PDB file of C-alpha atoms in Angstrom:
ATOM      1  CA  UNK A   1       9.084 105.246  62.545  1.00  0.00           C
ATOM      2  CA  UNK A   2       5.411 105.966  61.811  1.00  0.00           C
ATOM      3  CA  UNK A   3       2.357 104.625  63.093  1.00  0.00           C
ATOM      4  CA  UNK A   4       1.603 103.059  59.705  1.00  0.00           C
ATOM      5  CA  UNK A   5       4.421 101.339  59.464  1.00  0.00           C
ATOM      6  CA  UNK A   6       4.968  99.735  62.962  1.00  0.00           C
ATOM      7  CA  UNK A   7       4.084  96.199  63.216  1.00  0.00           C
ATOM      8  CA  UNK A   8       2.970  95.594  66.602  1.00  0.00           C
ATOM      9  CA  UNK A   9       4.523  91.607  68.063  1.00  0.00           C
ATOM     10  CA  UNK A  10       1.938  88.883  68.988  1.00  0.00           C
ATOM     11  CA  UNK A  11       3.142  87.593  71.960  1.00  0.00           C
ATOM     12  CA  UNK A  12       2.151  83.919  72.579  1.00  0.00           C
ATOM     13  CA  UNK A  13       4.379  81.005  73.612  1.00  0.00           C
ATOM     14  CA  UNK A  14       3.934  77.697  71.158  1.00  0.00           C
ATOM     15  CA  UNK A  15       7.263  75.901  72.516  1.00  0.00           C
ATOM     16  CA  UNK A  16       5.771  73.847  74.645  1.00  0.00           C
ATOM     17  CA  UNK A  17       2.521  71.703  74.985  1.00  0.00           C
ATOM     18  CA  UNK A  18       0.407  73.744  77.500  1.00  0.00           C
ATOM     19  CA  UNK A  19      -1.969  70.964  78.675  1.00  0.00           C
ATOM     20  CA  UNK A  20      -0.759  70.390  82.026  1.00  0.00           C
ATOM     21  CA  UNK A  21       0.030  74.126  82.072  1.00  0.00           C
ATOM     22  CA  UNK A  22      -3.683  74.619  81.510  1.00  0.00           C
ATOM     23  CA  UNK A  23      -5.057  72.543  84.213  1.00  0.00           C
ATOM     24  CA  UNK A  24      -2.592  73.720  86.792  1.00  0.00           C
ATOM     25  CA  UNK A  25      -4.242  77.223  85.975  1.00  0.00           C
ATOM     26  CA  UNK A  26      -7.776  76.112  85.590  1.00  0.00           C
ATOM     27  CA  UNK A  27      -7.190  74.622  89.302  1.00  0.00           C
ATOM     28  CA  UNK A  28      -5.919  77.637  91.068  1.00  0.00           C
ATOM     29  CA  UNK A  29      -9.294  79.455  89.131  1.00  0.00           C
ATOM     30  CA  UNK A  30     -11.481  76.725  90.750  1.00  0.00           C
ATOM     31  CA  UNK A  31      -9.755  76.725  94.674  1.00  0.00           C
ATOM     32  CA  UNK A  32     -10.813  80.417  94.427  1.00  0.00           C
ATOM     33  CA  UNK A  33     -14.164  78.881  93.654  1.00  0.00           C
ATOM     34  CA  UNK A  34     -14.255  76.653  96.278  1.00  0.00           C
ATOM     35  CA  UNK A  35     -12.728  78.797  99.130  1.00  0.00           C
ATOM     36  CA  UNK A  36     -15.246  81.766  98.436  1.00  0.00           C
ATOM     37  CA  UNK A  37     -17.912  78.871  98.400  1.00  0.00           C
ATOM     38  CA  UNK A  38     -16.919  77.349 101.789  1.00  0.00           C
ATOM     39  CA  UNK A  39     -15.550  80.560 102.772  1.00  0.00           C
ATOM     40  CA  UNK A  40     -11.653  79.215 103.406  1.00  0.00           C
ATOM     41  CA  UNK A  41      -9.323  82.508 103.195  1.00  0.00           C
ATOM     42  CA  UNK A  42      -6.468  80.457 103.265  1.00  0.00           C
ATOM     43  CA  UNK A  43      -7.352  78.500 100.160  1.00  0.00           C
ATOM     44  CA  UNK A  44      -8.262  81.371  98.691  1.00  0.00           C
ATOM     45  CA  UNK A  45      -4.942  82.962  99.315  1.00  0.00           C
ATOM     46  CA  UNK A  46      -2.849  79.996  98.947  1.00  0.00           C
ATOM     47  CA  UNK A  47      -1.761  80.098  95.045  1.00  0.00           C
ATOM     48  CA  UNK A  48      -0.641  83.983  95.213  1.00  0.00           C
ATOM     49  CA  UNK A  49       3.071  85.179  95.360  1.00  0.00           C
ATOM     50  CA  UNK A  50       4.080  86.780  98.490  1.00  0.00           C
ATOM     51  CA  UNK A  51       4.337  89.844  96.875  1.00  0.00           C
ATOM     52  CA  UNK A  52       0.756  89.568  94.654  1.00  0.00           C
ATOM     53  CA  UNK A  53      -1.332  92.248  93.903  1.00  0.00           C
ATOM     54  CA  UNK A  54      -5.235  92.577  93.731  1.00  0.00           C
ATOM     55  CA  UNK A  55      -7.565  95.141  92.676  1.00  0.00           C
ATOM     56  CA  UNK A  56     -11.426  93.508  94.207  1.00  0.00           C
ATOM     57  CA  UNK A  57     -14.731  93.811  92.559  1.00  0.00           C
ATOM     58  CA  UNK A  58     -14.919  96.957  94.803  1.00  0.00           C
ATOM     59  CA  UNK A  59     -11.712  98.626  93.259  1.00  0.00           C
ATOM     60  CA  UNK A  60      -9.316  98.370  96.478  1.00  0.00           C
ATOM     61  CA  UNK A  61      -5.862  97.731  95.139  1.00  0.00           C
ATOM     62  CA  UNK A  62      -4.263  95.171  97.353  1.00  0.00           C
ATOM     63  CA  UNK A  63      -0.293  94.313  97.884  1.00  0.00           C
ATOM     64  CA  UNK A  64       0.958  91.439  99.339  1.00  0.00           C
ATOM     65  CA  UNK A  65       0.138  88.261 100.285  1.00  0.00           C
ATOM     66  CA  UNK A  66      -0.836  88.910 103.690  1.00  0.00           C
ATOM     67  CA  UNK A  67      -2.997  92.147 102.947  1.00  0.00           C
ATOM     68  CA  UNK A  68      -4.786  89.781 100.413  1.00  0.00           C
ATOM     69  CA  UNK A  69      -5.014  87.137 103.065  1.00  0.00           C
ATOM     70  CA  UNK A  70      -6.522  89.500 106.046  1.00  0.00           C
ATOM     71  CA  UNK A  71      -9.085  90.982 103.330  1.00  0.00           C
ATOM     72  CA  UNK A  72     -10.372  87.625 102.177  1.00  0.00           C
ATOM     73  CA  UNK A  73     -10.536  86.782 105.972  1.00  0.00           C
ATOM     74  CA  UNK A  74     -12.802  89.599 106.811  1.00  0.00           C
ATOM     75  CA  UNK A  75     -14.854  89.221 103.566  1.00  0.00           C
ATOM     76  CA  UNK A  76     -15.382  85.701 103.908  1.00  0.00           C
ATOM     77  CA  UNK A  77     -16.679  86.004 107.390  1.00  0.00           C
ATOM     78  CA  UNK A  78     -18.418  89.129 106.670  1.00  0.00           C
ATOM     79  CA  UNK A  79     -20.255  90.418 103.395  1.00  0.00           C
ATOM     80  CA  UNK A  80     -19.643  86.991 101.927  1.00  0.00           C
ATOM     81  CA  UNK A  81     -20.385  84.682 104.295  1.00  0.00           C
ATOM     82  CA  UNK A  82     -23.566  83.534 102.920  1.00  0.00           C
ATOM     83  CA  UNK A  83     -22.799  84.258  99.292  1.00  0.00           C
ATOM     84  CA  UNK A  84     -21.881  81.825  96.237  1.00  0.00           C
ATOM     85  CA  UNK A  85     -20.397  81.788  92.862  1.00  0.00           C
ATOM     86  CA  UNK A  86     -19.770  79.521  90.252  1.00  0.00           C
ATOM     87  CA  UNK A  87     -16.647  80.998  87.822  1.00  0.00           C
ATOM     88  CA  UNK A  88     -16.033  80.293  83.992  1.00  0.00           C
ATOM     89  CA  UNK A  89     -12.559  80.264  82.641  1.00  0.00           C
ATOM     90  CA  UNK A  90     -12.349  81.999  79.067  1.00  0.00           C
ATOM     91  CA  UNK A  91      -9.702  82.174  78.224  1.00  0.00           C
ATOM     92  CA  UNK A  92      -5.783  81.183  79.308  1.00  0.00           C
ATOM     93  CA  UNK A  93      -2.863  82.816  76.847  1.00  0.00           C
ATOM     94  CA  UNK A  94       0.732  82.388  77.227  1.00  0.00           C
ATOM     95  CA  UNK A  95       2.982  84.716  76.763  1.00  0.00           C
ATOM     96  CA  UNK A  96       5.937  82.779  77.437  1.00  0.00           C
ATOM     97  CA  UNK A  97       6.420  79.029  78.841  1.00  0.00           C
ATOM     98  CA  UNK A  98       6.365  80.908  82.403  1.00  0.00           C
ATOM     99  CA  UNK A  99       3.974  83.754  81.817  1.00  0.00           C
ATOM    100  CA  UNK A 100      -0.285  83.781  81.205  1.00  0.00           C
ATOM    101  CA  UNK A 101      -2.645  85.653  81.684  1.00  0.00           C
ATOM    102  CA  UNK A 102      -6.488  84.369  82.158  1.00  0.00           C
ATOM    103  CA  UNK A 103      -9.509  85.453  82.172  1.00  0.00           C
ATOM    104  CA  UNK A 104     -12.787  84.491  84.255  1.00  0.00           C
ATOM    105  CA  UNK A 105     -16.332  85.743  84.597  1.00  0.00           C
ATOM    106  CA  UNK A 106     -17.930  84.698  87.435  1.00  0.00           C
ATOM    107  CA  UNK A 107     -21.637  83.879  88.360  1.00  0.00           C
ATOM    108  CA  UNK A 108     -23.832  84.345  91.735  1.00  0.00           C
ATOM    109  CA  UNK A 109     -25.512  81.334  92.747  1.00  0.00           C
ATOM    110  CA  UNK A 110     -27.252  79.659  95.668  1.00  0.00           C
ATOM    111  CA  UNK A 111     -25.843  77.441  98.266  1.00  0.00           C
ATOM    112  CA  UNK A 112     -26.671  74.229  95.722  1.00  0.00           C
ATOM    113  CA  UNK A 113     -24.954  76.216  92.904  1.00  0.00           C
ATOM    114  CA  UNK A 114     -28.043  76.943  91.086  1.00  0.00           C
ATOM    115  CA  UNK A 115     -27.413  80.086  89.093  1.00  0.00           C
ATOM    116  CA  UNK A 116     -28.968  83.319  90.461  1.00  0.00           C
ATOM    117  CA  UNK A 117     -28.235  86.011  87.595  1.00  0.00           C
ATOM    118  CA  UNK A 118     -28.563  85.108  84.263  1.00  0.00           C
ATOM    119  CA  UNK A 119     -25.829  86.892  83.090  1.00  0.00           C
ATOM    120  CA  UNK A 120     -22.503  87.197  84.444  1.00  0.00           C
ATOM    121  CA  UNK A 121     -21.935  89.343  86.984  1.00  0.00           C
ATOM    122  CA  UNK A 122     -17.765  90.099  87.210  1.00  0.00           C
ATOM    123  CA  UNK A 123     -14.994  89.102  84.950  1.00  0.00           C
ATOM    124  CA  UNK A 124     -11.321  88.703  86.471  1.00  0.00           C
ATOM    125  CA  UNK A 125      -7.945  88.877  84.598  1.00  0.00           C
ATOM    126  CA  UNK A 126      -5.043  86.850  86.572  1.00  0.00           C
ATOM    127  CA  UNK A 127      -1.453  87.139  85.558  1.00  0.00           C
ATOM    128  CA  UNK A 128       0.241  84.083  86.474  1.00  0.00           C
ATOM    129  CA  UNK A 129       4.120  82.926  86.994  1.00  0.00           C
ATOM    130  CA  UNK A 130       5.287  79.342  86.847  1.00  0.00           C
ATOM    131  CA  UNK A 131       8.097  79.297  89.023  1.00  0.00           C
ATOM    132  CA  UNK A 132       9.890  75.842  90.244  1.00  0.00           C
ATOM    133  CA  UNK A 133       7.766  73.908  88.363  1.00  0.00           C
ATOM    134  CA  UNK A 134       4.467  75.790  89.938  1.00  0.00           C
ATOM    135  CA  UNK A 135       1.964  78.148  88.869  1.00  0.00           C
ATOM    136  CA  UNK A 136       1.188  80.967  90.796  1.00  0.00           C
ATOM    137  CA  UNK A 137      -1.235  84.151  91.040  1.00  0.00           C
ATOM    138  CA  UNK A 138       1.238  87.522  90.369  1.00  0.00           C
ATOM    139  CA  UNK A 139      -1.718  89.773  89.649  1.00  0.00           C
ATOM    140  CA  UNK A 140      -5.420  89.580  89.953  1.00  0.00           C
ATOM    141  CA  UNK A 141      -8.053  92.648  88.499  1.00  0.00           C
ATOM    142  CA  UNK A 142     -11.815  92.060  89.551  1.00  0.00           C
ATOM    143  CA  UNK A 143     -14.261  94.336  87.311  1.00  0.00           C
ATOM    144  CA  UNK A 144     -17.929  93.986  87.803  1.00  0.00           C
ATOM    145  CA  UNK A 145     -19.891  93.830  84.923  1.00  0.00           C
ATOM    146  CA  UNK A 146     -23.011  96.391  84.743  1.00  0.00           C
ATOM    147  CA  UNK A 147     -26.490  94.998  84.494  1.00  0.00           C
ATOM    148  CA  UNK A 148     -28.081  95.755  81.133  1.00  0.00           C
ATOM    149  CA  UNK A 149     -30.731  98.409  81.348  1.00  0.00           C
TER     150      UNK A 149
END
């Protein structure tokens, strides 16, 4: 089979209404919001699978819940303890009725959310699961986005 011949599949689920779907997903986005904003590692951790992964804005690829939990511990107590951000969901897909993938750039701020940088500073791609009814965090990639010269 050729190149010029293969049709590449678009993969997006339209079985089933997504609304609820998308506000389960646009939640989890926004208690990572919260917990780095009141600096709560356990909220922050709370919607990944035991067995999540995460690469951070700093490029450490983390596996597991608990290594995730431990990391935003020590972040949120150290480096970030006096840091905000205010995050922007993009974009949600589904791939199937139990399968997205989001996107979300992300903001600094100060303590009254007031927007620091005018641009966005990091975008994030999660991979979620819905599993028993639930959506949860499989996969998270954090990419910071270089300032314009």
């Amino acid at each position: 089979m050729s190149a010029k011949t293969f049709q590449p599949p678009t993969v997006a689920d339209t079985s089933v209404d997504h609304t609820a779907d998308i506000a389960a997903i646009k939640q989890i986005i926004g208690n990572v919001e919260t917990a780095y904003n009141t600096n709560d590692a356990e909220l922050m951790t709370a919607d990944f699978t035991a067995n999540a992964t995460v690469v951070n804005a700093v490029g450490a690829l983390l596996t597991g819940r608990d290594a995730l939990l431990e990391a935003n511990r020590r972040g949120l107590a150290g480096f970030l303890k006096d840091e905000y951000v205010r995050y922007e969901v993009t974009d949600i897909t589904f791939l199937r009725p139990d399968i997205a993938f989001a996107h979300k750039v992300a903001r600094a701020t100060t303590a009254e959310g007031e927007p620091i940088d005018i641009d966005h500073t990091m975008i994030a791609l999660y991979v979620l699961v819905k599993e028993n009814g639930r959506w949860w965090t499989a996969a998270r990639q954090n990419t910071l986005i270089p300032k314009a010269e």
